[in-house]
Short mmCIF file of C-alpha atoms in Angstrom, two decimals:
data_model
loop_
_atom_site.label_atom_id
_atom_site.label_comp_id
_atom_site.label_asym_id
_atom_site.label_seq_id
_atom_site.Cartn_x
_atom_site.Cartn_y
_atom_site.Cartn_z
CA UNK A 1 -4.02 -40.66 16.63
CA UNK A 2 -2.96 -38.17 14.31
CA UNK A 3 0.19 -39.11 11.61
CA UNK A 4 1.71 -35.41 11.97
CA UNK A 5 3.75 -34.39 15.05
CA UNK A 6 2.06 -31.07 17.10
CA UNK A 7 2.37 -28.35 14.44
CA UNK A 8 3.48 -25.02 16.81
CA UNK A 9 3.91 -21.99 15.93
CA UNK A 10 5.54 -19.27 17.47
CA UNK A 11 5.08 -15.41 16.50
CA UNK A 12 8.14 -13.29 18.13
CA UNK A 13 7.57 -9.65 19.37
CA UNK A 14 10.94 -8.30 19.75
CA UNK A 15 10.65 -5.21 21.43
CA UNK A 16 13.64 -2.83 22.12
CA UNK A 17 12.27 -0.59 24.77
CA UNK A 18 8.84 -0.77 27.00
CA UNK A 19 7.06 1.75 24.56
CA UNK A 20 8.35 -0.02 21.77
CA UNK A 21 5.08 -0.70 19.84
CA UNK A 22 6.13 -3.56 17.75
CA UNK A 23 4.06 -6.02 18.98
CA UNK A 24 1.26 -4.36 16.87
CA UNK A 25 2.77 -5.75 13.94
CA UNK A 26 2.47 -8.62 15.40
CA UNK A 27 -0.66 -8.85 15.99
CA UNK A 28 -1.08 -7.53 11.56
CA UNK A 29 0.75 -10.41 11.20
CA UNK A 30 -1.60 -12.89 13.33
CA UNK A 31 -4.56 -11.14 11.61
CA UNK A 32 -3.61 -11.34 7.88
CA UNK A 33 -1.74 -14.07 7.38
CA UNK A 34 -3.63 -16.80 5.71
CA UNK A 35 -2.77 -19.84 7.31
CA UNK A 36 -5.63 -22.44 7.85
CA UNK A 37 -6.30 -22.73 12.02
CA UNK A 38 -6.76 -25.77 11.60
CA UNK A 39 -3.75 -26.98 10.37
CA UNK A 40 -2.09 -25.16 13.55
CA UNK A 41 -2.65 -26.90 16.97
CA UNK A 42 -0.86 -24.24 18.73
CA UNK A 43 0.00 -20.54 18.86
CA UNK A 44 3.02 -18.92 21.17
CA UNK A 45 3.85 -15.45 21.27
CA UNK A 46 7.22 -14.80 22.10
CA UNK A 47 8.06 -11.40 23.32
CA UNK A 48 12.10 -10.24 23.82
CA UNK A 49 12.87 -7.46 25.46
CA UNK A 50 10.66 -5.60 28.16
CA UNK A 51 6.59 -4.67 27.50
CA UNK A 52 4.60 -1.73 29.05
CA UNK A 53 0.97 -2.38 29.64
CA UNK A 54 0.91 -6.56 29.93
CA UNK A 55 -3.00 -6.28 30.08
CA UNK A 56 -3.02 -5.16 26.57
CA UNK A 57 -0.97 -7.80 24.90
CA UNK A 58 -2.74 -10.70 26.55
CA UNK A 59 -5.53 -9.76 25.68
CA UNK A 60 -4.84 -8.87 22.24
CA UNK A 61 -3.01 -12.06 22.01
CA UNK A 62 -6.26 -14.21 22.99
CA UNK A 63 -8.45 -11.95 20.33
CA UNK A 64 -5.25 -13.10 17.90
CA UNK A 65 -5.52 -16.69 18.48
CA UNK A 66 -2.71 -17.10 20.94
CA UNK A 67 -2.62 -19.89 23.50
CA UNK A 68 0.38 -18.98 25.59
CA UNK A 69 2.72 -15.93 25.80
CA UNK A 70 6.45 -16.45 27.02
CA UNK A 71 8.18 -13.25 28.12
CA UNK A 72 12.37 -12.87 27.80
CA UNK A 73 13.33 -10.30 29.90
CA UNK A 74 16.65 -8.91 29.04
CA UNK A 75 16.48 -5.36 30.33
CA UNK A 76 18.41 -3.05 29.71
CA UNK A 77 20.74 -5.69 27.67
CA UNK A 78 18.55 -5.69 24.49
CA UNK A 79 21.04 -4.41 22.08
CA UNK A 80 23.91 -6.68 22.78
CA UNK A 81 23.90 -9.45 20.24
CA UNK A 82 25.20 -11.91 22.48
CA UNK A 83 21.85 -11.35 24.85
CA UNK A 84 19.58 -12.15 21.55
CA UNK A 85 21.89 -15.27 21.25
CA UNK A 86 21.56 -16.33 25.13
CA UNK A 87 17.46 -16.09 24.38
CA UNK A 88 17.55 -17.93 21.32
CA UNK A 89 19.71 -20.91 23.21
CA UNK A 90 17.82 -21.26 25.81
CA UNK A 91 14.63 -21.10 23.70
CA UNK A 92 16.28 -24.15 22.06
CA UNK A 93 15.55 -26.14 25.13
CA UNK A 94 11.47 -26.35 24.76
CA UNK A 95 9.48 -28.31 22.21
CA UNK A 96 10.37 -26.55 18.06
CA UNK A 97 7.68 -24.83 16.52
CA UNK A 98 7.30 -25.48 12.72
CA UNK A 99 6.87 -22.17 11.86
CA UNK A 100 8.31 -19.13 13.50
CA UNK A 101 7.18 -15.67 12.62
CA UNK A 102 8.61 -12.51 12.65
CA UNK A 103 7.22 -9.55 11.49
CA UNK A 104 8.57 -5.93 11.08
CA UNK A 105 10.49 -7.02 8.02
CA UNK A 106 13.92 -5.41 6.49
CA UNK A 107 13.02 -2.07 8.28
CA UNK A 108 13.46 -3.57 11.76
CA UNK A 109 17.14 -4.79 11.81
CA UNK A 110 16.80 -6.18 15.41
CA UNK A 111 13.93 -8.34 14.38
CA UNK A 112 15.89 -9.39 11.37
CA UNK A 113 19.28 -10.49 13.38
CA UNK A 114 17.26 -12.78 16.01
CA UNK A 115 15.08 -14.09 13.10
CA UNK A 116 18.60 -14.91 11.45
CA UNK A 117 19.91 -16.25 14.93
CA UNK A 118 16.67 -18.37 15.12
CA UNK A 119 16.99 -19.77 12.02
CA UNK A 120 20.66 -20.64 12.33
CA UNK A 121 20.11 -22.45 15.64
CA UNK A 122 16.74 -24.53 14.17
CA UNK A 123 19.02 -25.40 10.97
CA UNK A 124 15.69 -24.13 9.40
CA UNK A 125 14.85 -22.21 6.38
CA UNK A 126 14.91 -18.41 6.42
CA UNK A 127 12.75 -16.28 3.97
CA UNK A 128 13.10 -12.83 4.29
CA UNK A 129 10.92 -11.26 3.30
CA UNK A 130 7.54 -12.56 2.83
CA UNK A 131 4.24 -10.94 2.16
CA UNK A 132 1.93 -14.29 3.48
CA UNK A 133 2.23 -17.70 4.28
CA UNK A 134 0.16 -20.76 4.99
CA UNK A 135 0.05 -23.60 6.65
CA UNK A 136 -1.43 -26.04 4.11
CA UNK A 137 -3.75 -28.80 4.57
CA UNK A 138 -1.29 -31.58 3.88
CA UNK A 139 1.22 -30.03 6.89
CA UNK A 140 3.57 -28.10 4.29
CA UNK A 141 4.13 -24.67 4.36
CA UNK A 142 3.48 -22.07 1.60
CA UNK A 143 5.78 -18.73 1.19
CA UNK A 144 4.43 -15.94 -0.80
CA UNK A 145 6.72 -13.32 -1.53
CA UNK A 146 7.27 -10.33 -3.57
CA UNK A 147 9.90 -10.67 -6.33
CA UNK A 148 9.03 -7.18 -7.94
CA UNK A 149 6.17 -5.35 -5.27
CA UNK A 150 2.79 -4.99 -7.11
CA UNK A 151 4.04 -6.74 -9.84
CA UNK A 152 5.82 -10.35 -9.52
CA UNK A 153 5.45 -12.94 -6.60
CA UNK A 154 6.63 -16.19 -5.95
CA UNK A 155 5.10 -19.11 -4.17
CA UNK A 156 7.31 -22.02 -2.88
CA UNK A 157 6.10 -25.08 -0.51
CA UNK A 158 8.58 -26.47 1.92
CA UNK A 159 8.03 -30.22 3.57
CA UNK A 160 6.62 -30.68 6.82
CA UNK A 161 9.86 -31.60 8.34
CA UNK A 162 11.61 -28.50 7.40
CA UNK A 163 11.28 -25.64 10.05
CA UNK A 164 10.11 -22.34 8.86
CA UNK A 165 11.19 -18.81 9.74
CA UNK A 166 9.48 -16.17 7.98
CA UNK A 167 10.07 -12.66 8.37
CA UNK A 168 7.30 -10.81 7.32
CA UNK A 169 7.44 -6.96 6.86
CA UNK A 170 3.50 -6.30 7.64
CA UNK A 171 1.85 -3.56 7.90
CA UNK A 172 0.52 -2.08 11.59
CA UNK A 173 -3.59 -2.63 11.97
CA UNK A 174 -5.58 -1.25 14.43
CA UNK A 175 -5.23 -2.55 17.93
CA UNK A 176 -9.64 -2.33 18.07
CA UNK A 177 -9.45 -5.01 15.45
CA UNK A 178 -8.26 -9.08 16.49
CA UNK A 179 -9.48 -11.76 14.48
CA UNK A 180 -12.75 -12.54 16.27
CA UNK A 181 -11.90 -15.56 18.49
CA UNK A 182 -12.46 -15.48 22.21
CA UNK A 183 -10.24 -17.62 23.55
CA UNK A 184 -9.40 -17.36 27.92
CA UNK A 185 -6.53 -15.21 28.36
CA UNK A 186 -3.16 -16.97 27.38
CA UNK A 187 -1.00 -18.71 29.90
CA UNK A 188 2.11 -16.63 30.35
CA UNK A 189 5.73 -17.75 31.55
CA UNK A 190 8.67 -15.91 32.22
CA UNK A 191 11.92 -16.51 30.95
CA UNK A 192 14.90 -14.25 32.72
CA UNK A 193 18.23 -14.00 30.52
CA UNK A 194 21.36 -13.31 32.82
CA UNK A 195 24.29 -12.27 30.54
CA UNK A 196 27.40 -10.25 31.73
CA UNK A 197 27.84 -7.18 29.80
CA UNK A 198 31.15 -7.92 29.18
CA UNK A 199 29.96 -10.49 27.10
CA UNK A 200 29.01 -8.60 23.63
CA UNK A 201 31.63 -6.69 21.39
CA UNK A 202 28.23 -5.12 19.79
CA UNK A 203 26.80 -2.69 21.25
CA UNK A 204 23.83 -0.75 20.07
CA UNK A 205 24.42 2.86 21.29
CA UNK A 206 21.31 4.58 20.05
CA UNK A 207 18.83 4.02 17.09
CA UNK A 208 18.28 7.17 14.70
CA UNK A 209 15.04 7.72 13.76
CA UNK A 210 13.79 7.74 9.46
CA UNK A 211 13.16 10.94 8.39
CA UNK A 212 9.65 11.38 6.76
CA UNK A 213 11.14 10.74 3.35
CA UNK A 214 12.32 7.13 5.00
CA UNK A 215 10.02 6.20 6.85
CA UNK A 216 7.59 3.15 5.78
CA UNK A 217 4.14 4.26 5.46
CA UNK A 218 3.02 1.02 6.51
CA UNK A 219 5.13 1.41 9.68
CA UNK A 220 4.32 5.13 10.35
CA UNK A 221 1.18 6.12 13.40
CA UNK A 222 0.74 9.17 11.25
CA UNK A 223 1.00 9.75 8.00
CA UNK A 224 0.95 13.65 6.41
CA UNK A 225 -0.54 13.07 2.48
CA UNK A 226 -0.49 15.98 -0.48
CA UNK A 227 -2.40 16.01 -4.07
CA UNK A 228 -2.61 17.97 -6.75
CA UNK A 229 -4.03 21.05 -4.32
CA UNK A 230 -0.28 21.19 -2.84
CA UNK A 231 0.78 22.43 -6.09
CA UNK A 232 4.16 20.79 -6.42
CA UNK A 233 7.28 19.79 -5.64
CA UNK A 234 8.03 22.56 -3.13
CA UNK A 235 4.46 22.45 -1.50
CA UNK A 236 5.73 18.92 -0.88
CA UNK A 237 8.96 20.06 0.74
CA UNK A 238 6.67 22.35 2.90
CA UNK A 239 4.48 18.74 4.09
CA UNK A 240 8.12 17.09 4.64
CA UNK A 241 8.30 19.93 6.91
CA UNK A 242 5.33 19.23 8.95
CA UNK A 243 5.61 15.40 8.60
CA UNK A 244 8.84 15.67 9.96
CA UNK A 245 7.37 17.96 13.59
CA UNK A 246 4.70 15.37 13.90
CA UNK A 247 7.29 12.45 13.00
CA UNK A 248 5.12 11.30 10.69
CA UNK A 249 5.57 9.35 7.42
CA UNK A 250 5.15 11.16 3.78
CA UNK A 251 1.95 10.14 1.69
CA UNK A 252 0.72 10.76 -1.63
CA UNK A 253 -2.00 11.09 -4.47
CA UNK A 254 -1.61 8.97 -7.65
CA UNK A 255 -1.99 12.28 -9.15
CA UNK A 256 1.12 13.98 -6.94
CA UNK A 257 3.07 10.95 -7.71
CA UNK A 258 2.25 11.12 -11.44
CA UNK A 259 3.09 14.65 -11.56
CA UNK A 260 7.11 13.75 -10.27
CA UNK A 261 6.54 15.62 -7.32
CA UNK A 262 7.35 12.54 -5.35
CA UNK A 263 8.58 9.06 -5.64
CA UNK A 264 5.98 6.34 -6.09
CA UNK A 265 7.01 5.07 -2.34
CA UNK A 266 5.20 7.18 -0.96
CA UNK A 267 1.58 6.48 -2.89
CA UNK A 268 -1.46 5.71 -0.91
CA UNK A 269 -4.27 4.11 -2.82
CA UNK A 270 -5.63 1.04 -4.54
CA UNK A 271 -2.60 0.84 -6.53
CA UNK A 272 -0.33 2.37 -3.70
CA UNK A 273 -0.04 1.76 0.14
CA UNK A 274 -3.41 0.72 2.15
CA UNK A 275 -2.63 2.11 5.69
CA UNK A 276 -4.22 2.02 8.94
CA UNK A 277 -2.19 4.73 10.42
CA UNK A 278 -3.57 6.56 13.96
CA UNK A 279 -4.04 9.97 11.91
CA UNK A 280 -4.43 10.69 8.60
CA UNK A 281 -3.24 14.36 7.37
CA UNK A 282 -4.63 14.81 3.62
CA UNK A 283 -3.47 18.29 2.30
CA UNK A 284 -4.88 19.26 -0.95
CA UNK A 285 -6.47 15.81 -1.80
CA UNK A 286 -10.05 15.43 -3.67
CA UNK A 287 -11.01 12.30 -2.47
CA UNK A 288 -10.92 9.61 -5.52
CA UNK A 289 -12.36 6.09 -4.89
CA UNK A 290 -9.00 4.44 -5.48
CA UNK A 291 -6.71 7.13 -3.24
CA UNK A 292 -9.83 6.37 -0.52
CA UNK A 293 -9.06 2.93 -0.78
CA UNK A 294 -5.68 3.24 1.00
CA UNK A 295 -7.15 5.11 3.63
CA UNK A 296 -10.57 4.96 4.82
CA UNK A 297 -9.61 2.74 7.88
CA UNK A 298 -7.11 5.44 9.61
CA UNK A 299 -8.20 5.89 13.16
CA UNK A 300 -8.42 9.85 12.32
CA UNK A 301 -8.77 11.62 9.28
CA UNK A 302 -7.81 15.25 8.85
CA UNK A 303 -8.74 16.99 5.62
CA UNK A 304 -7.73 20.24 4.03
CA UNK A 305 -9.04 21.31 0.93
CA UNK A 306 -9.83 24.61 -0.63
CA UNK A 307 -13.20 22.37 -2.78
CA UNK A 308 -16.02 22.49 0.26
CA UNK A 309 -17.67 19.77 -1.84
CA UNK A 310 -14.70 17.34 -2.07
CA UNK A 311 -15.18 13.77 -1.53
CA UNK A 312 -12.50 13.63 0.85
CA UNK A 313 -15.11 15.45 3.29
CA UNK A 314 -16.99 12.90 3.68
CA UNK A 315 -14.81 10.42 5.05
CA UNK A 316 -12.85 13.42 7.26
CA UNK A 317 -13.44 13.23 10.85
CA UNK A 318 -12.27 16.84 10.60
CA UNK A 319 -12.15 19.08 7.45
CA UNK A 320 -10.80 22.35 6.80
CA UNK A 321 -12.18 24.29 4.04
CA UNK A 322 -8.74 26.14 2.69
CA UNK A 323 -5.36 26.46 1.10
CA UNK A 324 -4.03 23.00 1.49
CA UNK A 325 -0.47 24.86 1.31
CA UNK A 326 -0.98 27.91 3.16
CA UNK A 327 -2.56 25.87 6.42
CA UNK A 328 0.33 23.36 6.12
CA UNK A 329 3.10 25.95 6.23
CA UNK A 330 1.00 27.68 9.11
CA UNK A 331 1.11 24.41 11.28
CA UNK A 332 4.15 23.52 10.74
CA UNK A 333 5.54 26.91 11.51
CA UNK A 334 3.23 26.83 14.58
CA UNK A 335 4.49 23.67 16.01
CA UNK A 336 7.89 24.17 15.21
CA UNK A 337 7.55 27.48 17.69
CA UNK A 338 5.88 25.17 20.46
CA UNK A 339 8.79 22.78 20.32
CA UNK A 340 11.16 25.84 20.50
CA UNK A 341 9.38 27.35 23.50
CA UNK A 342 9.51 23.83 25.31
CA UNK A 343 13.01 23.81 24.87
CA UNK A 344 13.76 27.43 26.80
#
């Protein structure tokens, strides 16, 4: 018989609508975090909130290592902070999980109050954020996270009696891509919350969305990219444009970036961002190894570049041989007219 009590851990999806796709994240989460299996002896998902197209997550989930699923239905309640609460009670009632992971990170602030809720009803330790964890051989747990990104990190180990929750802020992966284990579909439960509405003094009343300037690369299904073949600031202004009709996030050369044409945020590369966005939208980009090496695994890549023989070609599902900046402003100008004439 083992010395060590059953070392569960629980992964929590908290989703605020049914086409809220945050469950991808965790599913990143499940497939880059570097925690031993074998130091885990089980894995629940925990979804809040209510999921379109249940097929997909449990079978994601099984690909991802999970053993059981346990949906909290709270309808149309989700943004009332005493409904999060009521979940997190009554999850209080089944068998704790060592670790309990979060993921969406700083940029998801309903993630980040029920991961503070959590922790404050475990009396566990929150860390928020980290960029990987482990469960380590000897039952401890092992934080990683960034003190100064790309630059500084710090590990710490907490004791095996010490329950974790770690919010992670990990980026999205593919959905094509689990971890490789086929395990039988995960048992699932269902856990209805019943909570008068009367009950909250919060409410949340709607969520605006980041503009491409704000909006996390790592977070973002498409991503619009410039280089040195935008030709500056305002051909940059001109992709915030477009980004912006496609709701899309902002990306970047280390050239564009090293040129001041845009913040260092927004750099996708080896020494950037390493995406895995839906669609890919390079404007005026060559191609280097390094700037490739943020983005070869996009679902779709787009490329527009006025150099038939450029690199970037040959990892394009589409290319465009052109004036990164004059095809830009084009599209943009032509989808901004579409959206107009849906709106008469």
């Amino acid at each position: 018989m083992s010395e060590h009590p059953s070392r569960i851990m629980w992964v929590f999806a908290v989703l605020s609508s049914p086409e809220d796709q945050g469950w991808q994240h965790v599913f990143a989460a499940l497939a880059q975090t570097e925690w031993g299996a074998k130091n885990i002896d089980s894995i629940t998902l925990i979804v809040i909130g209510v999921i379109a197209r249940e097929d997909d997550i449990f079978r994601q989930a099984a690909e991802f290592g999970v053993d059981s699923v346990v949906i909290v239905d709270i309808g149309p309640l989700f943004g009332r902070t005493s409904t999060l609460a009521e979940a997190c009670r009554v999850l209080m009632t089944r068998e704790k999980p060592v670790v309990s992971l979060f993921s969406g990170g700083p940029s998801s602030p309903m993630t980040a109050f029920v991961a503070a809720e959590w922790a404050d009803h475990l009396h566990g330790s929150l860390v928020f954020p980290a960029s990987s964890f482990r469960v380590m051989p000897d039952h401890t747990v092992q934080t990683i996270e960034d003190v100064e990104v790309g630059v500084t990190q710090a590990v710490r180990t907490f004791r095996e009696d010490q329950p974790m929750v770690i919010v992670w802020d990990a980026p999205r992966v593919s959905l094509q891509r689990g971890r490789g284990l086929h395990k039988p579909l995960p048992e699932v439960e269902r856990l209805p919350i019943s909570v008068s509405p009367q009950d909250s003094e919060i409410t949340v009343l709607r969520q605006i969305p980041p503009t491409p300037q704000e909006r996390a690369l790592e977070d973002a299904d498409r991503v619009v990219a410039g280089g040195r073949g935008i030709g500056g600031a305002d051909g940059f202004a001109i992709l915030e444009q477009l980004a912006s009709a496609l709701d899309a996030g902002l990306g970047a050369s280390r050239v564009a970036v090293d040129q001041g044409w845009v913040s260092y945020a927004h750099q996708v590369g080896q020494t950037g961002k390493r995406i895995q966005a839906r669609l890919y939208m390079a404007f005026g980009i060559s191609g280097a190894p390094q700037h490739m090496e943020g983005m070869r695994n996009c679902d779709t890549i787009i490329a527009v570049n006025s150099d038939p023989s450029a690199p970037i070609f040959e990892v394009a599902h589409l290319g465009v041989v052109g004036d990164a900046r004059e095809v830009a402003q084009n599209l943009a100008a032509a989808i901004g007219q579409r959206r107009i004439g849906e709106m008469t």
